[in-house]
PDB file of C-alpha atoms in Angstrom:
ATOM      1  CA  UNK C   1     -19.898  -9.924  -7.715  1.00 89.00           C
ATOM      2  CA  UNK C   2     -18.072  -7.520  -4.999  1.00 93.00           C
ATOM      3  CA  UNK C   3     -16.107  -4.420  -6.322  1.00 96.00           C
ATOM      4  CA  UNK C   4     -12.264  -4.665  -5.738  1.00 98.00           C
ATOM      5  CA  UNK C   5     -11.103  -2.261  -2.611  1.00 98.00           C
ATOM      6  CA  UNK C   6      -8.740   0.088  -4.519  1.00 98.00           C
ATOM      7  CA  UNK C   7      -5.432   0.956  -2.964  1.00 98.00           C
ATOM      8  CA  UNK C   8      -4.421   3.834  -4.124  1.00 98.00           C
ATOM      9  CA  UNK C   9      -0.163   3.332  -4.218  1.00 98.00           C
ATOM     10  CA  UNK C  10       1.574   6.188  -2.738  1.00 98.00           C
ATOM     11  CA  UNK C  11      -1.415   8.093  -2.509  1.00 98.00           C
ATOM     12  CA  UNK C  12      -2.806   9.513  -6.148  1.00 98.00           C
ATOM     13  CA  UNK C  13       0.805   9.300  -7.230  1.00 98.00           C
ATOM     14  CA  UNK C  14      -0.093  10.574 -11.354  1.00 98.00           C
ATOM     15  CA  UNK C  15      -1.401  13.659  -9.673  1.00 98.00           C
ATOM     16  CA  UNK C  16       0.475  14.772  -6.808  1.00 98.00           C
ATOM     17  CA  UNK C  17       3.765  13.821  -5.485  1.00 98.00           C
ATOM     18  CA  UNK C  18       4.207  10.584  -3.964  1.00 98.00           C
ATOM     19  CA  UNK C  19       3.637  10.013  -0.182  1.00 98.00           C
ATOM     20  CA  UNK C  20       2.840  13.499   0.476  1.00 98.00           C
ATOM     21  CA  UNK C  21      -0.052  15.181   2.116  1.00 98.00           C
ATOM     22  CA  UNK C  22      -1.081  16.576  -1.311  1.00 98.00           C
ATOM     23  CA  UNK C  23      -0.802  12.841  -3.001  1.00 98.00           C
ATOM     24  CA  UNK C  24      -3.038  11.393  -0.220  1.00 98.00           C
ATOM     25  CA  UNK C  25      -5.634  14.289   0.061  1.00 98.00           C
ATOM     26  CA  UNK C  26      -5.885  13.677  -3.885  1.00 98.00           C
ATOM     27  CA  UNK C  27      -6.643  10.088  -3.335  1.00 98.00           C
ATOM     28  CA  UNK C  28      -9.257  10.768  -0.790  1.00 98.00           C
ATOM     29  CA  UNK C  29     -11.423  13.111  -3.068  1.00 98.00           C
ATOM     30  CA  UNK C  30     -10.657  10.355  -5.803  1.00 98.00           C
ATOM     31  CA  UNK C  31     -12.943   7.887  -3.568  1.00 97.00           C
ATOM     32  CA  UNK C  32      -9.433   5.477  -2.729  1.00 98.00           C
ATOM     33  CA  UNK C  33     -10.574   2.666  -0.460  1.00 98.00           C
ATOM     34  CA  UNK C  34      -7.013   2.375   1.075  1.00 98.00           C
ATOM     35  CA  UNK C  35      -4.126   4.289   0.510  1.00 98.00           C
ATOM     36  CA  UNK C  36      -0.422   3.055   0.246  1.00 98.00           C
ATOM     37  CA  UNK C  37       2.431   5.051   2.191  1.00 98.00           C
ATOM     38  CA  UNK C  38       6.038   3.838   2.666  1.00 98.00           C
ATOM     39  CA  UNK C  39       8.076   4.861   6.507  1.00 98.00           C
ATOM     40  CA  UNK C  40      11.523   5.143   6.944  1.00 98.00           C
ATOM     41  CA  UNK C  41      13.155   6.572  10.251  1.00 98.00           C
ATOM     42  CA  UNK C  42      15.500   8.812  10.760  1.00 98.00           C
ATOM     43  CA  UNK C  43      19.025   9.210  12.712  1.00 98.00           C
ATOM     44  CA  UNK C  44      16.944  10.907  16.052  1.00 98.00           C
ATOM     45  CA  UNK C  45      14.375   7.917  15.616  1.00 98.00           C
ATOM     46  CA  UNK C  46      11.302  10.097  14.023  1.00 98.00           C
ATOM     47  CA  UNK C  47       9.159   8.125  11.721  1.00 98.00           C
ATOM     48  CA  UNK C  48       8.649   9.341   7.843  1.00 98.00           C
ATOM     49  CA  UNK C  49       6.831   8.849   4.713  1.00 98.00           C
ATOM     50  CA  UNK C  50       9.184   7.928   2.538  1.00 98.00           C
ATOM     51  CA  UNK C  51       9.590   5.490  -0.854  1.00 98.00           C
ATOM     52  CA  UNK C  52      13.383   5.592  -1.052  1.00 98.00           C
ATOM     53  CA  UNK C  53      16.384   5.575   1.103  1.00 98.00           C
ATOM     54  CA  UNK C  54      17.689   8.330   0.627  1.00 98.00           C
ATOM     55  CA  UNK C  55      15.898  11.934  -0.440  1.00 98.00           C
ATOM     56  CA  UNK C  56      17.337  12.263  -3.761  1.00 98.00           C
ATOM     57  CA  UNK C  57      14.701  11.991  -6.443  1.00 98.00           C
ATOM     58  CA  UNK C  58      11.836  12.810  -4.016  1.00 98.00           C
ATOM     59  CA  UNK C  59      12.884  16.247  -2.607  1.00 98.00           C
ATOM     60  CA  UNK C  60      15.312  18.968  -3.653  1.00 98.00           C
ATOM     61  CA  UNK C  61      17.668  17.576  -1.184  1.00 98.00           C
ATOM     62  CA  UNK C  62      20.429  14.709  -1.035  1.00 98.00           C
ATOM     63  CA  UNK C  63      21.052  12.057   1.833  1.00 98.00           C
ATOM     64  CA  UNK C  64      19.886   8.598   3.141  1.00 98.00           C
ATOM     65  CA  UNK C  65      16.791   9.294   5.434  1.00 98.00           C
ATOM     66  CA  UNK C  66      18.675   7.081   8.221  1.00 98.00           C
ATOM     67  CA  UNK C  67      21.866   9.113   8.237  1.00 98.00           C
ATOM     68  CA  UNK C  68      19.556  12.539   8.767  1.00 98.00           C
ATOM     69  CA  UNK C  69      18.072  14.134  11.738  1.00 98.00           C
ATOM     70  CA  UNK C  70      14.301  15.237  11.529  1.00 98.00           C
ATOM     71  CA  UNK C  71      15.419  19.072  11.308  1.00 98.00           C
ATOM     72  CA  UNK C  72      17.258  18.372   8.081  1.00 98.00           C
ATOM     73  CA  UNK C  73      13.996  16.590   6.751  1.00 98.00           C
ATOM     74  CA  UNK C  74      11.522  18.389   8.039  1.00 98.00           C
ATOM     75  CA  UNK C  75      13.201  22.106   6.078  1.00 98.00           C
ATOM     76  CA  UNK C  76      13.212  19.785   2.723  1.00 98.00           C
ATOM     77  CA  UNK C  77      10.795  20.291  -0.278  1.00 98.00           C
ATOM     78  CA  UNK C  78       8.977  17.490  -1.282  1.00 98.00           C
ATOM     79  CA  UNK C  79       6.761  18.985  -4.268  1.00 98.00           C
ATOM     80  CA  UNK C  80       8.598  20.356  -6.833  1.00 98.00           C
ATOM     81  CA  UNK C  81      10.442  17.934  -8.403  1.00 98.00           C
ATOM     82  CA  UNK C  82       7.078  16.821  -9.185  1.00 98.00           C
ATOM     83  CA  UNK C  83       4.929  20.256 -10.299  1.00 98.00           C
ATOM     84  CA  UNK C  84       5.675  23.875  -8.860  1.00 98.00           C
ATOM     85  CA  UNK C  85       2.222  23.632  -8.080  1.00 98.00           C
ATOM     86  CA  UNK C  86       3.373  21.468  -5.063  1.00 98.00           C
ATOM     87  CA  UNK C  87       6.375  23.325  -3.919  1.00 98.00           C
ATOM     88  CA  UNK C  88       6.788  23.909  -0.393  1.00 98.00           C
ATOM     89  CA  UNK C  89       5.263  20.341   0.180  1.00 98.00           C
ATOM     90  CA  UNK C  90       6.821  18.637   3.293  1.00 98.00           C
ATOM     91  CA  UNK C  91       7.634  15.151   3.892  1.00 98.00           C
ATOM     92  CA  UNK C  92       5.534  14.242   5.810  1.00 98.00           C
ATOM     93  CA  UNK C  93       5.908  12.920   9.664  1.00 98.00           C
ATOM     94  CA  UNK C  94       3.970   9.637   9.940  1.00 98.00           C
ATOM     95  CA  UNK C  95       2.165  10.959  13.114  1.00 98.00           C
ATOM     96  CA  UNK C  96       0.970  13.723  11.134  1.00 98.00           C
ATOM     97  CA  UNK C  97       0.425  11.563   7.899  1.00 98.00           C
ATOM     98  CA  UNK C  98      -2.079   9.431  10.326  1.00 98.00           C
ATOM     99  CA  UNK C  99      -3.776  12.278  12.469  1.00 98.00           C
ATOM    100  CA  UNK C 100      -4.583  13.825   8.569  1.00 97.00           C
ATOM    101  CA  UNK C 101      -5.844  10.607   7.207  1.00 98.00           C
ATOM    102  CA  UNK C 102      -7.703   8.957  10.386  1.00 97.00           C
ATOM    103  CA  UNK C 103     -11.460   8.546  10.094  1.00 96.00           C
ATOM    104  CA  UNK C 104     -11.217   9.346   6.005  1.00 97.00           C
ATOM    105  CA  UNK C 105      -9.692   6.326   4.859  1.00 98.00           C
ATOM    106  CA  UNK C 106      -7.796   2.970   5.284  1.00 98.00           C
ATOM    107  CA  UNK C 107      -4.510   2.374   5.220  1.00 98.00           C
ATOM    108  CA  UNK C 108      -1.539   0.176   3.977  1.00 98.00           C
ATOM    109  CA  UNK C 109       1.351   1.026   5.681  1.00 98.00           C
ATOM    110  CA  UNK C 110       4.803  -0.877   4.041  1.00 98.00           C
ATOM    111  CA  UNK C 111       7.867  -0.282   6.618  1.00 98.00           C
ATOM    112  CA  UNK C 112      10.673   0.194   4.325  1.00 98.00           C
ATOM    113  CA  UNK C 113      13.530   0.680   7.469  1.00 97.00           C
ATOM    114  CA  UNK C 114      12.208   1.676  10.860  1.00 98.00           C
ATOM    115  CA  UNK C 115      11.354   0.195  14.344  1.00 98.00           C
ATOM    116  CA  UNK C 116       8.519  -1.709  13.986  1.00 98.00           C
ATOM    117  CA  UNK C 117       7.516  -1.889  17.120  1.00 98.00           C
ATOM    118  CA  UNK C 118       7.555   2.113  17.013  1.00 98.00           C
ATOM    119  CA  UNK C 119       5.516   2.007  13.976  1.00 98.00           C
ATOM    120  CA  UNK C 120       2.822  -0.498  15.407  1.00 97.00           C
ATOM    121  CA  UNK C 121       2.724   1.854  18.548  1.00 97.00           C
ATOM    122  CA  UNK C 122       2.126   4.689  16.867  1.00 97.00           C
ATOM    123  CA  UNK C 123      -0.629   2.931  14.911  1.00 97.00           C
ATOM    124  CA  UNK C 124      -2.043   1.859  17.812  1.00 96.00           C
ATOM    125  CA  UNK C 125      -2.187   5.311  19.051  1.00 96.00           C
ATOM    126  CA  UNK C 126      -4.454   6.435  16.469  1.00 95.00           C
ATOM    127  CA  UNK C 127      -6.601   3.208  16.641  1.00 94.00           C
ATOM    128  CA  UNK C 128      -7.033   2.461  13.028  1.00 93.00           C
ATOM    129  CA  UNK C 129      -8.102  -1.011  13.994  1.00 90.00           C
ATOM    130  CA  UNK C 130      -9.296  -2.811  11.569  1.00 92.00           C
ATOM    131  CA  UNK C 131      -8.537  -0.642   8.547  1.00 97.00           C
ATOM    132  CA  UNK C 132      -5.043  -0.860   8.201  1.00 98.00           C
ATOM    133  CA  UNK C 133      -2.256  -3.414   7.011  1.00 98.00           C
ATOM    134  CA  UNK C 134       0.833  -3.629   6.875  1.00 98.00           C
ATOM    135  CA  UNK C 135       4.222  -5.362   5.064  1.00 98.00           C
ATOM    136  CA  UNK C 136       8.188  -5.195   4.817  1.00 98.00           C
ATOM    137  CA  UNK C 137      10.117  -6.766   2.515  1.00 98.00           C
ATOM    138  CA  UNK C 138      12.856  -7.057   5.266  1.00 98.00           C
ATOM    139  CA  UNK C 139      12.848 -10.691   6.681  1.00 98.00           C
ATOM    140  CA  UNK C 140      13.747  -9.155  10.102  1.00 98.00           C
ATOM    141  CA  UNK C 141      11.049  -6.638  10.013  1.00 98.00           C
ATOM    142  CA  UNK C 142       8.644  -9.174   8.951  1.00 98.00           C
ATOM    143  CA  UNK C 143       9.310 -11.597  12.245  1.00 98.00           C
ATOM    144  CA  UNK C 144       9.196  -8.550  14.454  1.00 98.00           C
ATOM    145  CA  UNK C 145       5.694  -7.771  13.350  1.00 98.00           C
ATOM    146  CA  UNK C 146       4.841 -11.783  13.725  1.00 98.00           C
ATOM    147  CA  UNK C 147       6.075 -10.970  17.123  1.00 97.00           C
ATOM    148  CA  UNK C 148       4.839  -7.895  18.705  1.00 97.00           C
ATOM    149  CA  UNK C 149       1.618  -7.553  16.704  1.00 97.00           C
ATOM    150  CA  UNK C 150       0.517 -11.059  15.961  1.00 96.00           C
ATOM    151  CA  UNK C 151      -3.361  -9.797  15.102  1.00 95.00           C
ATOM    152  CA  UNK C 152      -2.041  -7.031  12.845  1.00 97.00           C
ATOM    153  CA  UNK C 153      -3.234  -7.717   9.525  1.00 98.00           C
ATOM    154  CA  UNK C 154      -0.173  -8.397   6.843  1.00 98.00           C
ATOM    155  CA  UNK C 155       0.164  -8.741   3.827  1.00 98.00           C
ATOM    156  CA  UNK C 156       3.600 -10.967   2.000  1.00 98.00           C
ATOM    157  CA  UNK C 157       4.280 -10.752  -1.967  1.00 98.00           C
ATOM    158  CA  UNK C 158       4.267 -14.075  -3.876  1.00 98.00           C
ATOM    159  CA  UNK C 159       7.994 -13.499  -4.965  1.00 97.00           C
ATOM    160  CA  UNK C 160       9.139 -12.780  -1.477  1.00 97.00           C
ATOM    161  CA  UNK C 161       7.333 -15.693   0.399  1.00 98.00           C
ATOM    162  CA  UNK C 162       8.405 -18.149  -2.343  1.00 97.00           C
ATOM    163  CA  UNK C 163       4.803 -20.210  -2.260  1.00 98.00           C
ATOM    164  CA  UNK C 164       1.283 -19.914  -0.748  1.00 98.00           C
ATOM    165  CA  UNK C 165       2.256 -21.954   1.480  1.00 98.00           C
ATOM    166  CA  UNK C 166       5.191 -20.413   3.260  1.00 98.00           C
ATOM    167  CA  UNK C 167       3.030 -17.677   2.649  1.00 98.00           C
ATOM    168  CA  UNK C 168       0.257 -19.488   5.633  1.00 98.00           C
ATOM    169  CA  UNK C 169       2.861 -21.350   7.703  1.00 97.00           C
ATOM    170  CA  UNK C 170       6.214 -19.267   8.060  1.00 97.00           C
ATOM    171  CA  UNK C 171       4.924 -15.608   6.541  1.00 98.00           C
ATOM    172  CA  UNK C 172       1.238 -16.546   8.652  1.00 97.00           C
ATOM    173  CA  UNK C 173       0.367 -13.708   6.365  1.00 98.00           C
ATOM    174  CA  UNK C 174      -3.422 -12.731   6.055  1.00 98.00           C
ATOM    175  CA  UNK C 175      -2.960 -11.551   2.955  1.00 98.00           C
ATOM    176  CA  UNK C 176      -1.226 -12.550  -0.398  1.00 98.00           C
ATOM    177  CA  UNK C 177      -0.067 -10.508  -2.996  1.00 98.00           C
ATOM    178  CA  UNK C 178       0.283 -11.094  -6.434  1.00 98.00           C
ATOM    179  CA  UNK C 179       2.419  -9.179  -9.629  1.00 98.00           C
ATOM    180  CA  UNK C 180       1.133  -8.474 -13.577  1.00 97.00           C
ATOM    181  CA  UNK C 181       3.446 -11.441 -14.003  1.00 97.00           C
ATOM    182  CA  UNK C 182       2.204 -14.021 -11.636  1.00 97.00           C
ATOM    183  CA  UNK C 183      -1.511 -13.561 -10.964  1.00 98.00           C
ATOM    184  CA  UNK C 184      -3.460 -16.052 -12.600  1.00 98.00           C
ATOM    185  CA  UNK C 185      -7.331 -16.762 -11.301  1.00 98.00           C
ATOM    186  CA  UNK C 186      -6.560 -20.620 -10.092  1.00 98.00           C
ATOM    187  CA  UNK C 187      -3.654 -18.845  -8.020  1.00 98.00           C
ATOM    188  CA  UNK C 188      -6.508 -16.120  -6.821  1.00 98.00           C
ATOM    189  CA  UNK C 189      -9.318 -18.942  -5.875  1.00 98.00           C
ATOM    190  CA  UNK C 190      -6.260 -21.128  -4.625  1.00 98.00           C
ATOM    191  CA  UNK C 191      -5.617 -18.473  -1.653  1.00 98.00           C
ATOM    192  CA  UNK C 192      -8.614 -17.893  -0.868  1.00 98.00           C
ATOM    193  CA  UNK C 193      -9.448 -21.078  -0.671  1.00 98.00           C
ATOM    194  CA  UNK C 194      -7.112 -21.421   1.996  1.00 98.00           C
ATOM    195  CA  UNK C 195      -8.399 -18.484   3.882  1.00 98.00           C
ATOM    196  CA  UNK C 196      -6.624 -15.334   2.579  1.00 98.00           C
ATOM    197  CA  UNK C 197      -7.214 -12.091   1.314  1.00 98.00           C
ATOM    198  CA  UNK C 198      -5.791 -11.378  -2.454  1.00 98.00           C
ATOM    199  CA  UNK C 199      -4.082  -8.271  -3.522  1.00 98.00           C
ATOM    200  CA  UNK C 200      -1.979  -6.934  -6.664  1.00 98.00           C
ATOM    201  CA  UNK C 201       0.454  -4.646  -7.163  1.00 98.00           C
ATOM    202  CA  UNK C 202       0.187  -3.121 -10.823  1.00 98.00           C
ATOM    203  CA  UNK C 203       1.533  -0.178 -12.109  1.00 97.00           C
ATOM    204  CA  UNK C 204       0.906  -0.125 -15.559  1.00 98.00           C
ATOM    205  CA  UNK C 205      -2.955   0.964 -17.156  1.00 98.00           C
ATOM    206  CA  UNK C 206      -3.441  -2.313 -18.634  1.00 98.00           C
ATOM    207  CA  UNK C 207      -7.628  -2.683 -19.131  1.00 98.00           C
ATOM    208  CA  UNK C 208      -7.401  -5.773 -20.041  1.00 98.00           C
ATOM    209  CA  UNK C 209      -5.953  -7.167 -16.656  1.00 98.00           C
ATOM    210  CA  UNK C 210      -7.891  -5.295 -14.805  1.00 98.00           C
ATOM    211  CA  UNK C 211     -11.085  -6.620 -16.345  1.00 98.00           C
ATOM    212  CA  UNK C 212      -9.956  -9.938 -15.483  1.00 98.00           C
ATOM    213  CA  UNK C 213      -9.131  -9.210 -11.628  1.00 98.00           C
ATOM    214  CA  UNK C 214     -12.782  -7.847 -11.315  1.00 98.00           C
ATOM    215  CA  UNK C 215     -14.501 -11.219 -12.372  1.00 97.00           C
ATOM    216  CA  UNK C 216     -11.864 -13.122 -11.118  1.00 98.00           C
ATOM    217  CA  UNK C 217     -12.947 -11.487  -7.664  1.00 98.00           C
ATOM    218  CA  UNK C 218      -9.526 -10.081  -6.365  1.00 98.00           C
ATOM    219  CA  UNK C 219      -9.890  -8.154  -3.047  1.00 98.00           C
ATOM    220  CA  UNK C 220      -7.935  -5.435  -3.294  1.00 98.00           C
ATOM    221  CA  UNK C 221      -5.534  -3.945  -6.135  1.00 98.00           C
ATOM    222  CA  UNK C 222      -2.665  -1.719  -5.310  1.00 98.00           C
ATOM    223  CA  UNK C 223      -2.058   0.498  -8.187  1.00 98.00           C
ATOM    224  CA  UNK C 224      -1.260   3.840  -9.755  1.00 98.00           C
ATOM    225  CA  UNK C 225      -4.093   4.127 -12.877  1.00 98.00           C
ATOM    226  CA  UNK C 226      -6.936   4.045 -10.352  1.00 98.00           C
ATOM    227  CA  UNK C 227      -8.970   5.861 -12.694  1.00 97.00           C
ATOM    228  CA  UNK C 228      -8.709   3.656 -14.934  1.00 98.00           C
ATOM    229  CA  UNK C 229      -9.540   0.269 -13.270  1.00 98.00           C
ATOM    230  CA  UNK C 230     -12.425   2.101 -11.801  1.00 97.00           C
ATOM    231  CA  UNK C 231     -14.112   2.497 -14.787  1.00 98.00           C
ATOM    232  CA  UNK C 232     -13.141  -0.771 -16.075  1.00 98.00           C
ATOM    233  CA  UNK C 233     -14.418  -2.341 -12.725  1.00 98.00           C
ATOM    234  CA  UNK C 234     -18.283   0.026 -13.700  1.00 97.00           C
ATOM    235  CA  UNK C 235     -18.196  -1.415 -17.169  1.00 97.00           C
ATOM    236  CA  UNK C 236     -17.813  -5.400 -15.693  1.00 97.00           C
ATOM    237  CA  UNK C 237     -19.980  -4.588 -12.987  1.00 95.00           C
ATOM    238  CA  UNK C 238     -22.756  -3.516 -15.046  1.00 94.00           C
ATOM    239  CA  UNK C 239     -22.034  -6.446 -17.691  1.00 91.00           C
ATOM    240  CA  UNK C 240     -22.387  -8.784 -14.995  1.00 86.00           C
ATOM    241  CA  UNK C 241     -25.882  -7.446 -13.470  1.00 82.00           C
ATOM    242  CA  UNK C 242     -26.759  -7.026 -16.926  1.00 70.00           C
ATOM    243  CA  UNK C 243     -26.435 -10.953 -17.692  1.00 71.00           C
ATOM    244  CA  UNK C 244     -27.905 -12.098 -14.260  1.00 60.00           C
ATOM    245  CA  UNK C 245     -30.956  -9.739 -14.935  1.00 47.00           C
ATOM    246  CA  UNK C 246     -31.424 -11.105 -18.327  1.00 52.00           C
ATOM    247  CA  UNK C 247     -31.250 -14.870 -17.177  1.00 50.00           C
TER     248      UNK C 247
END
């Protein structure tokens, strides 16, 4: 039995504001496998880490990220809506977001609204290779990745491709995700079966699940209670070599 990668979604997100340096630097120490950003672009086409559309509940300013120039973002505060132990904390720039992260970690990078083909280049750039993938939940952004990056590992959500297999033969996804509400172990060993990855996206501590995805072998969870499943995943883990030493 394998341990699950953890993805750690929006960076350690119960500790440190979300998609922020601070958030993924947190994750890091934490031991996070992979960590989760989101990018939007702005009006002079730079690239952000971003959840939302706008800036609203994420920074102390107001706007929609595509309507702003990257002077406007860049002076925003990004921290202390979450602690005033984080004010001052800058959105981040995803070239800057990358440079900080390469070497340390892997990365699942989710394009909210941007270029793709700007976000594949800049990945490129930094030549995370193998240890990143990526999603959108916009059709249009989906087929440009098919497109321009056709070996570019990507992941597609069970409730956006509609079935595993428009998943394989329209999404040609590599990976497929499940939610708390769908995930069942035949679905799990069904996909791989057919030669992809698993994931989840869970954002509630529920132990119980989590036990579950460990024997049921997931490969990766994307989640908030890292903590949490991690020592979940210990106690299984040592269950499991427990009952293979004693047989």
């Amino acid at each position: 039995m394998k341990p699950v990668q953890l993805v750690y979604h929006r960076g350690d997100s119960l500790n440190a504001p979300e998609n922020t340096f601070a958030s993924a630097e947190s994750a890091i120490i934490a031991g996070a496998d992979y960590i989760e950003f989101d990018v939007h672009q702005s009006a002079d086409n730079v690239l952000y880490v971003m959840h939302d559309e706008t800036v609203d509940r994420t920074t102390d300013g107001t706007g929609v990220i595509a309507e702003m120039t990257s002077a406007e973002i860049d002076r925003l505060d990004a921290g202390s809506w979450f602690s005033p132990a984080f004010a001052g904390e800058p959105v981040p720039r995803l070239d800057d977001f990358l440079r900080r992260l390469k070497g340390r970690v892997k990365i699942y990078c989710e394009i909210k609204q941007a270029d793709a083909g700007r976000v594949v280049d800049m990945l490129d750039d930094f030549a995370f290779g193998n240890d990143v993938f990526v999603s959108s939940f916009s059709a249009d952004i989906r087929t440009d990745l098919r497109r321009i990056a056709p070996d570019l590992k990507r992941n597609v959500q069970l409730h956006v491709a509609g079935s595993l297999e428009h998943a394989i033969h329209h999404e040609q996804a590599h990976i497929f995700e499940f939610l708390e509400e769908n995930v069942t172990r035949e679905a799990i060993e069904e996909a791989k079966r057919r030669g992809l990855e698993t994931m989840i996206f869970i954002d509630t501590p529920n132990a119980e699940l989590f036990a579950n995805l460990v024997e049921w072998q997931i490969d990766y969870v994307n989640l908030d209670y890292a903590a949490l499943f991690r020592a979940v995943q210990q106690e299984v883990l040592l269950r499991f070599d427990g009952a293979g030493l004693a047989s």
